[in-house]
Structures are given as C-alpha cells and as structure tokens.
mmCIF file of C-alpha atoms in Angstrom:
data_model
loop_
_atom_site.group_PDB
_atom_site.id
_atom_site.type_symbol
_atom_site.label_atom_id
_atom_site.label_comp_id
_atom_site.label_asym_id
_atom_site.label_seq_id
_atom_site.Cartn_x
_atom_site.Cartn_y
_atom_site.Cartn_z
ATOM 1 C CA UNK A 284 141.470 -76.007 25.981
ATOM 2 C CA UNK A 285 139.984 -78.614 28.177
ATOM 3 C CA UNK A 286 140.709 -77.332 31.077
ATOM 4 C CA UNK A 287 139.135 -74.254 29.937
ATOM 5 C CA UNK A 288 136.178 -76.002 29.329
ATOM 6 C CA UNK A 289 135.683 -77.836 32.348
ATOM 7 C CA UNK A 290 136.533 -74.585 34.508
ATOM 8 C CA UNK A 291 133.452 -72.785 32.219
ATOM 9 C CA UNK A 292 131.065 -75.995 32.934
ATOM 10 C CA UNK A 293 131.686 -75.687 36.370
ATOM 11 C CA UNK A 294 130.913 -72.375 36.895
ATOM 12 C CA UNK A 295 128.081 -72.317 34.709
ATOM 13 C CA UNK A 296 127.196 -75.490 37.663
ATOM 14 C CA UNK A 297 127.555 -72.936 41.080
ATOM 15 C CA UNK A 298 125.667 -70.051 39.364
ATOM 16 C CA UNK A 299 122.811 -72.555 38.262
ATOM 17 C CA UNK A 300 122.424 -74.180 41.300
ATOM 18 C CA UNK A 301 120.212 -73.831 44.421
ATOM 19 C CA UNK A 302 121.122 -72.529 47.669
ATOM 20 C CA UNK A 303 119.743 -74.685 50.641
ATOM 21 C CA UNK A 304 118.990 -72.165 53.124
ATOM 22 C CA UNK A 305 119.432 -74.883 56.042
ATOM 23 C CA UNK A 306 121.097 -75.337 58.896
ATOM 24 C CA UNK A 307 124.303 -78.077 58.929
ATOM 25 C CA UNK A 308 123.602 -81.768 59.821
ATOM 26 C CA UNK A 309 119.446 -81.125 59.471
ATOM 27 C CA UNK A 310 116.929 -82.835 56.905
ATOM 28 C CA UNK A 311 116.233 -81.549 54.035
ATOM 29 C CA UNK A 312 112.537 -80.534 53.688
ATOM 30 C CA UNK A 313 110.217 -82.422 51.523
ATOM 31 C CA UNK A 314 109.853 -81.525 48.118
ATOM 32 C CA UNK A 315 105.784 -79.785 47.433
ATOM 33 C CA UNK A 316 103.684 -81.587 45.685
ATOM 34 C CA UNK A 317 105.175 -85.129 47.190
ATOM 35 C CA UNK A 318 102.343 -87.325 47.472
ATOM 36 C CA UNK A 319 100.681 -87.866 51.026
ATOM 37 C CA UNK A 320 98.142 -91.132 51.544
ATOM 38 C CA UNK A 321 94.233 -89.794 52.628
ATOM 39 C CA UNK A 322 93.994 -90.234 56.122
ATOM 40 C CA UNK A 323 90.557 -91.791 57.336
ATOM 41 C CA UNK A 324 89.276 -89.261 60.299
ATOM 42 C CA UNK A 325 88.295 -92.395 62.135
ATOM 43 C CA UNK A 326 91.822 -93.725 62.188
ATOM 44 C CA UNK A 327 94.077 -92.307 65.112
ATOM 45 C CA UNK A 328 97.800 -92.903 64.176
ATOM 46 C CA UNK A 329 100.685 -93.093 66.559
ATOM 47 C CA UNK A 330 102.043 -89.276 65.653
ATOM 48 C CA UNK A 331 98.418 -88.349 66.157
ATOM 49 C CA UNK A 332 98.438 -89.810 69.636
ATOM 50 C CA UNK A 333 101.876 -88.470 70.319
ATOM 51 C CA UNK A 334 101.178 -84.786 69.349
ATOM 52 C CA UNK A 335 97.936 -84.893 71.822
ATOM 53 C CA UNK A 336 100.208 -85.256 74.606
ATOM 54 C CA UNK A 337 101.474 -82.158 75.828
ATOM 55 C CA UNK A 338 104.003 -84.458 78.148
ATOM 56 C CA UNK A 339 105.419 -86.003 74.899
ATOM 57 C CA UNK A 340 106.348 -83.044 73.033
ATOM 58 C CA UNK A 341 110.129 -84.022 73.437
ATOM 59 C CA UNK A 342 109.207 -86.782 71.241
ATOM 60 C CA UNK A 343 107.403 -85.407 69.061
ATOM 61 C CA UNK A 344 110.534 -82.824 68.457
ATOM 62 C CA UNK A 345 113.035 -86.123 67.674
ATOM 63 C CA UNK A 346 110.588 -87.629 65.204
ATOM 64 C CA UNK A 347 110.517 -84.247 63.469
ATOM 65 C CA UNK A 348 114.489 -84.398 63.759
ATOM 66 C CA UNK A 349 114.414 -87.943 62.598
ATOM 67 C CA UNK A 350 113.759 -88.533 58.776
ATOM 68 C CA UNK A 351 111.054 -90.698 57.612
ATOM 69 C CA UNK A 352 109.443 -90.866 61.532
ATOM 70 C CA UNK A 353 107.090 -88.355 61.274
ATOM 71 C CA UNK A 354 105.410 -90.154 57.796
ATOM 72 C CA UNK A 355 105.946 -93.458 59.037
ATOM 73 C CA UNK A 356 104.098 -92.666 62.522
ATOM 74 C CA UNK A 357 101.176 -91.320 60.727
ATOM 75 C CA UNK A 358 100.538 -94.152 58.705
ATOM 76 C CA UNK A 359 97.338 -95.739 59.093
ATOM 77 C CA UNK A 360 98.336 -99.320 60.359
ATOM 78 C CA UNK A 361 96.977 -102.372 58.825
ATOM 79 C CA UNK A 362 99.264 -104.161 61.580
ATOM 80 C CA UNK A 363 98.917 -104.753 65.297
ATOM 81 C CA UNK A 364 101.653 -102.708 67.466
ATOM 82 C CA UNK A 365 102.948 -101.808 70.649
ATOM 83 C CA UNK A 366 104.851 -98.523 71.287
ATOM 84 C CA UNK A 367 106.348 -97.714 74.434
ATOM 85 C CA UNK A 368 106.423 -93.674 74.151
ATOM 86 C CA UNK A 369 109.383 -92.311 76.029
ATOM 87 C CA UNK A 370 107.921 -89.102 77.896
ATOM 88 C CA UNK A 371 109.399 -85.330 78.484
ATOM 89 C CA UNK A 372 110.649 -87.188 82.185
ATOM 90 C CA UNK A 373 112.406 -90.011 80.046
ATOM 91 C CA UNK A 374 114.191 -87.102 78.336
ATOM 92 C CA UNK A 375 115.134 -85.322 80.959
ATOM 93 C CA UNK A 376 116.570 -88.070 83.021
ATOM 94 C CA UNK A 377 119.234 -88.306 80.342
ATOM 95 C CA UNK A 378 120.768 -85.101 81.941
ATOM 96 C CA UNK A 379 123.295 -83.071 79.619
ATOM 97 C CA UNK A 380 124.326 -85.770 77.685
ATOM 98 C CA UNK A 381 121.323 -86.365 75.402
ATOM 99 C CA UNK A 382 121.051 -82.612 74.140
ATOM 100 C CA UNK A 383 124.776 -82.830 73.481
ATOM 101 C CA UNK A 384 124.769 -86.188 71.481
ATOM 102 C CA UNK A 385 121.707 -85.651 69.621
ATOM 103 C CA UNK A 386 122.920 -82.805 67.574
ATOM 104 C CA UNK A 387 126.252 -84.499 66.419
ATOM 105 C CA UNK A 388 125.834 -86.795 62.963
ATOM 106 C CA UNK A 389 126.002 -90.496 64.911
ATOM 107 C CA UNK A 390 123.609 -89.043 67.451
ATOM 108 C CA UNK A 391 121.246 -88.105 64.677
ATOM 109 C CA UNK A 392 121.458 -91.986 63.427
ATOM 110 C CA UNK A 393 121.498 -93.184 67.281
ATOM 111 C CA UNK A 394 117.834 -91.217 67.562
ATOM 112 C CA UNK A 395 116.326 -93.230 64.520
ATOM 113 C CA UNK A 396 117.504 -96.044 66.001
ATOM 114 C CA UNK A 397 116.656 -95.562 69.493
ATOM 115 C CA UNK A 398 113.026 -94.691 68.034
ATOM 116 C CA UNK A 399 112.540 -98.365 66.317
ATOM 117 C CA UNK A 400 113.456 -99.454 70.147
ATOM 118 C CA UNK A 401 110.971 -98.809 71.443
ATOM 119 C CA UNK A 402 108.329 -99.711 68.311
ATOM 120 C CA UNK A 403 107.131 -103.737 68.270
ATOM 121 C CA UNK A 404 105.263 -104.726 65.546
ATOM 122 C CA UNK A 405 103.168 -107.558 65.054
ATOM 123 C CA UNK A 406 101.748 -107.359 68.759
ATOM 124 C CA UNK A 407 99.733 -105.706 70.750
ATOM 125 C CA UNK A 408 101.147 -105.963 74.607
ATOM 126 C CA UNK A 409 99.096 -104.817 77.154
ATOM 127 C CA UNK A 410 100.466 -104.800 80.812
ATOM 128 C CA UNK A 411 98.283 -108.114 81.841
ATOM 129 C CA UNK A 412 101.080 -110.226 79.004
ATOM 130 C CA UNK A 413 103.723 -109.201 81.696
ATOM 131 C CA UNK A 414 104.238 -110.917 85.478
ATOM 132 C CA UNK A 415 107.120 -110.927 88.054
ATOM 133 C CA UNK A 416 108.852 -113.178 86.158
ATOM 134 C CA UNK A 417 112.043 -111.334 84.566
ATOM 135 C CA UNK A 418 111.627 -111.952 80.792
ATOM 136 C CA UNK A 419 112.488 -110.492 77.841
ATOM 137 C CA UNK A 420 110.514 -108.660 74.480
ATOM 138 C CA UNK A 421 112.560 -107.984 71.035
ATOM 139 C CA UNK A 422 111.777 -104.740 69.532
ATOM 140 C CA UNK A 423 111.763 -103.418 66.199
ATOM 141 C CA UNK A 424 115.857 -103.157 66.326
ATOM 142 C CA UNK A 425 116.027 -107.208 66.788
ATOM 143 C CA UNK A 426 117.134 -105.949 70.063
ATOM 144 C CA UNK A 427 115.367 -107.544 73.521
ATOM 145 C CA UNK A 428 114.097 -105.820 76.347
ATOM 146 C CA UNK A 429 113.840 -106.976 79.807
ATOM 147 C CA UNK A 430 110.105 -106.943 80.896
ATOM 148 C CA UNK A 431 109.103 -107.722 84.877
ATOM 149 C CA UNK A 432 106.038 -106.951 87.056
ATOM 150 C CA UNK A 433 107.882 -104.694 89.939
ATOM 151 C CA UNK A 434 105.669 -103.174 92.698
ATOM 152 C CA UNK A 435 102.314 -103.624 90.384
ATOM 153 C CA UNK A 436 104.275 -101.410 87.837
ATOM 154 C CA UNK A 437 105.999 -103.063 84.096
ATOM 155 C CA UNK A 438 109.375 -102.495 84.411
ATOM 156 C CA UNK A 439 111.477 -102.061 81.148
ATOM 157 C CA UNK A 440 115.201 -103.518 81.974
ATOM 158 C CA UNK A 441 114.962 -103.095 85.304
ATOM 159 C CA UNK A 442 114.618 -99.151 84.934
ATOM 160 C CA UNK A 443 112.316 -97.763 83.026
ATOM 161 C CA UNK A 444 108.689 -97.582 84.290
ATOM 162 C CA UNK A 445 105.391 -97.831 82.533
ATOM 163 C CA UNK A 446 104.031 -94.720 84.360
ATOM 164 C CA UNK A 447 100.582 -94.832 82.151
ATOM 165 C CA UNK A 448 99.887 -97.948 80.067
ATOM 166 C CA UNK A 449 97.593 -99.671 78.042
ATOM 167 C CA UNK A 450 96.350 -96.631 75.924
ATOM 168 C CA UNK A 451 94.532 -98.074 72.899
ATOM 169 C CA UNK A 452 95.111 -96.368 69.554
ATOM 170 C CA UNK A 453 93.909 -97.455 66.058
ATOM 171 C CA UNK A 454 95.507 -101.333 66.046
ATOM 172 C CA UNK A 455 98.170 -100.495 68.793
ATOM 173 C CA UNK A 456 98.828 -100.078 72.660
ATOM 174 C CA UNK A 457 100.673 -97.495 73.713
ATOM 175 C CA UNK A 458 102.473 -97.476 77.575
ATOM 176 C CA UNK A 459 104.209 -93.937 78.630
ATOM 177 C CA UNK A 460 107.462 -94.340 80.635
ATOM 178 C CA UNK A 461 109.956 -92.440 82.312
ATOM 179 C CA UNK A 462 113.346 -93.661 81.244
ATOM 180 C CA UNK A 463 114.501 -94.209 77.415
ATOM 181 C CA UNK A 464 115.123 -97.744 76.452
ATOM 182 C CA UNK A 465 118.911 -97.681 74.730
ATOM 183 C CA UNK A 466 119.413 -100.203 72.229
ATOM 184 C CA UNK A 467 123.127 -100.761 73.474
ATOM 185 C CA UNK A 468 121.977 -101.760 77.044
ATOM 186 C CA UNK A 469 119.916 -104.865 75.100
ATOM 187 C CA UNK A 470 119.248 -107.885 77.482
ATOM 188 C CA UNK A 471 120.683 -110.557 75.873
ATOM 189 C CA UNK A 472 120.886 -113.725 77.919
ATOM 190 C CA UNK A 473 119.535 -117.324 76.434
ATOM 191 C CA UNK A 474 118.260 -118.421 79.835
ATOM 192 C CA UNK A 475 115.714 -115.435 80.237
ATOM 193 C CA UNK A 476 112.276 -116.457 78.744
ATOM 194 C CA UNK A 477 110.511 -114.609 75.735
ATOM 195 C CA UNK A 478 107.347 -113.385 75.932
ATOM 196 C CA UNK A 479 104.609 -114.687 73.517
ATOM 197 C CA UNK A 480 104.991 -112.296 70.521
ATOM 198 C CA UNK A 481 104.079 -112.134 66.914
ATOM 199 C CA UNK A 482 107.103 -113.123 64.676
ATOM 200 C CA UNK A 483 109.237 -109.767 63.381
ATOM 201 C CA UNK A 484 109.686 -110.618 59.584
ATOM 202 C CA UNK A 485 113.922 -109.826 58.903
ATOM 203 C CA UNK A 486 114.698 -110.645 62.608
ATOM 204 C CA UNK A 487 115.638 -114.332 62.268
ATOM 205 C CA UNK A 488 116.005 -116.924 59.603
ATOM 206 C CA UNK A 489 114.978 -119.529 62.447
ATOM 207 C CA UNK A 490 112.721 -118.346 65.406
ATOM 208 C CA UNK A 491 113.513 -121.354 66.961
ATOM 209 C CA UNK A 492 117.283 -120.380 67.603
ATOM 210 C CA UNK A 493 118.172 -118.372 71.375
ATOM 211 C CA UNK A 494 119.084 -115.533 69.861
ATOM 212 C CA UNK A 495 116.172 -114.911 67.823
#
C-alpha cells in the first residue's frame, strides 16, 4: 500500500514538473521579474566597458558563461578597482586547450576563478605604480602576480603584456593584455616585494605576515 503510494506521488512529481529546455553543464537563466539595481547613465561599469570593445568579445562570452559575472561587472562601484581585461589575443594564445577545458564542469569553475584573477579591488593601479623592479600584486583570488617594467611595457609574470593601459572607467583602471593570468602559475616567493595596495578584506588575518 505504501509503495503504491509513493510510486503515485512520484509520478504525479514528473508530470507536474518543468522541463528545462537547456543545454547540459550551462546556467540556468534568471528567473523574470528578479530585481535589477537602476543604473545611473553617468556611471560606466566594467561589463559596460568590456562590451564596447569589439577586441574583448571573448570575454565578454566567459562572463556570460560564468554565473553571477555578468551582474557583478555591472554593478555600479562604490570601490576603487583595477581590472586587467584579458583580450581576444589572450584567448587565442591559449591554443586548443582553452576551448576544450572550458566546456567541461572544473573548467566552468576554473573560468570564475580565473576571472577574480585578474579583478583587484581596493586599488586603482595605473602603469606609473609599476618600475623594473620584479614585484608582485595579489588579486582578488589571494593569489600574487608578478608585476615588472620590461621594454617601457608592464609585464604580468613575466608574460603577459599590458598592450593598452590605464583606461579610466567609473572608480577603476582598466589595462588590456595579451596573455591570461592563471591563478595556478601564482608568484609566490617571500623575498619579492609587494606593491603598495589597498588591503583585500578575507585575504589575511595579519597583513603583516609574507604570505599575505
């Protein structure tokens, strides 16, 4: 009789419910009627700045891929930041391997991860903070990043370039540059000086520490 019971529940459960018409491993889309923060017109946000590029329409396609990116980079920030925005170049230089990672499920989380790489809040960094001294920059992972001055060009762990920087958008800097920044090749060595940088709340208990 129970089992009766539970088999009847449970089919009244697959007729009732709703088919996601989506495609395996993607986002589901937001609900209508969710609740979006005005935007002032005055205010330029980071996905604003991204989707006027026509050379950083890869990256535009991973935030859309990536959940919560898209609505977090069009917030209007009440912080300082510094975003170092990967271009279609930076993309393509990861050859075959990229497109074939991305899609799989730890790629997905990799790609939300490899996005707060490249995001520092709390500062605004503009190429004159940098010199040929090697030193190093955390990032919104708690990750660092090696900075140097190389040929008159910022260089970002000793391969990616800054091909266009210091592009001022509402309470940020954004630099363009043609290799990703992977959060497993962090530079991580106590030796290498830290550039002056506003203090990322969560990263550290003690800012004072070597790894912090």
């Amino acid at each position: 009789m129970h089992l009766q019971t539970l088999l009847a529940a449970l089919f009244v459960g697959l007729t009732c419910a709703d088919v996601l018409d989506r495609q395996p491993l993607s986002y589901a889309p937001t609900p209508e009627g969710t609740y979006s923060p005005p935007k002032n017109a005055s205010v330029t946000t980071l996905l604003d700045f991204i989707k006027s590029r026509e050379d950083l329409s890869t990256l535009g396609a991973v935030l859309e891929g990536s959940a919560g990116f898209v609505q977090a980079f069009d917030t209007s920030p009440t912080w300082s930041f510094t975003f170092f925005a990967p271009s279609n170049t930076a993309f393509n230089n990861t050859g075959a391997y990229f497109s074939t990672f991305a899609a799989t499920p730890k790629g997905k989380w990799w790609l939300g991860n490899l996005m707060q790489h490249h995001y520092i809040p709390n500062s605004k960094l503009a190429i004159k903070n940098f010199n040929e001294t090697y030193t190093r920059i955390q990032t919104g992972t708690f990750l660092f990043v090696g900075t140097q001055i190389v040929n008159g060009k910022l260089t970002l762990n000793k391969v990616s370039t800054v091909t266009e920087g210091d592009i001022q958008i509402t309470n940020g800097v954004v630099h363009i540059i043609d290799h990703l920044l992977d959060p497993s090749a962090q530079i991580f060595e106590a030796d290498v000086a830290k550039t002056s940088q506003g203090f990322i709340p969560g990263s550290c208990s003690n800012p004072a520490l070597p790894y912090c």
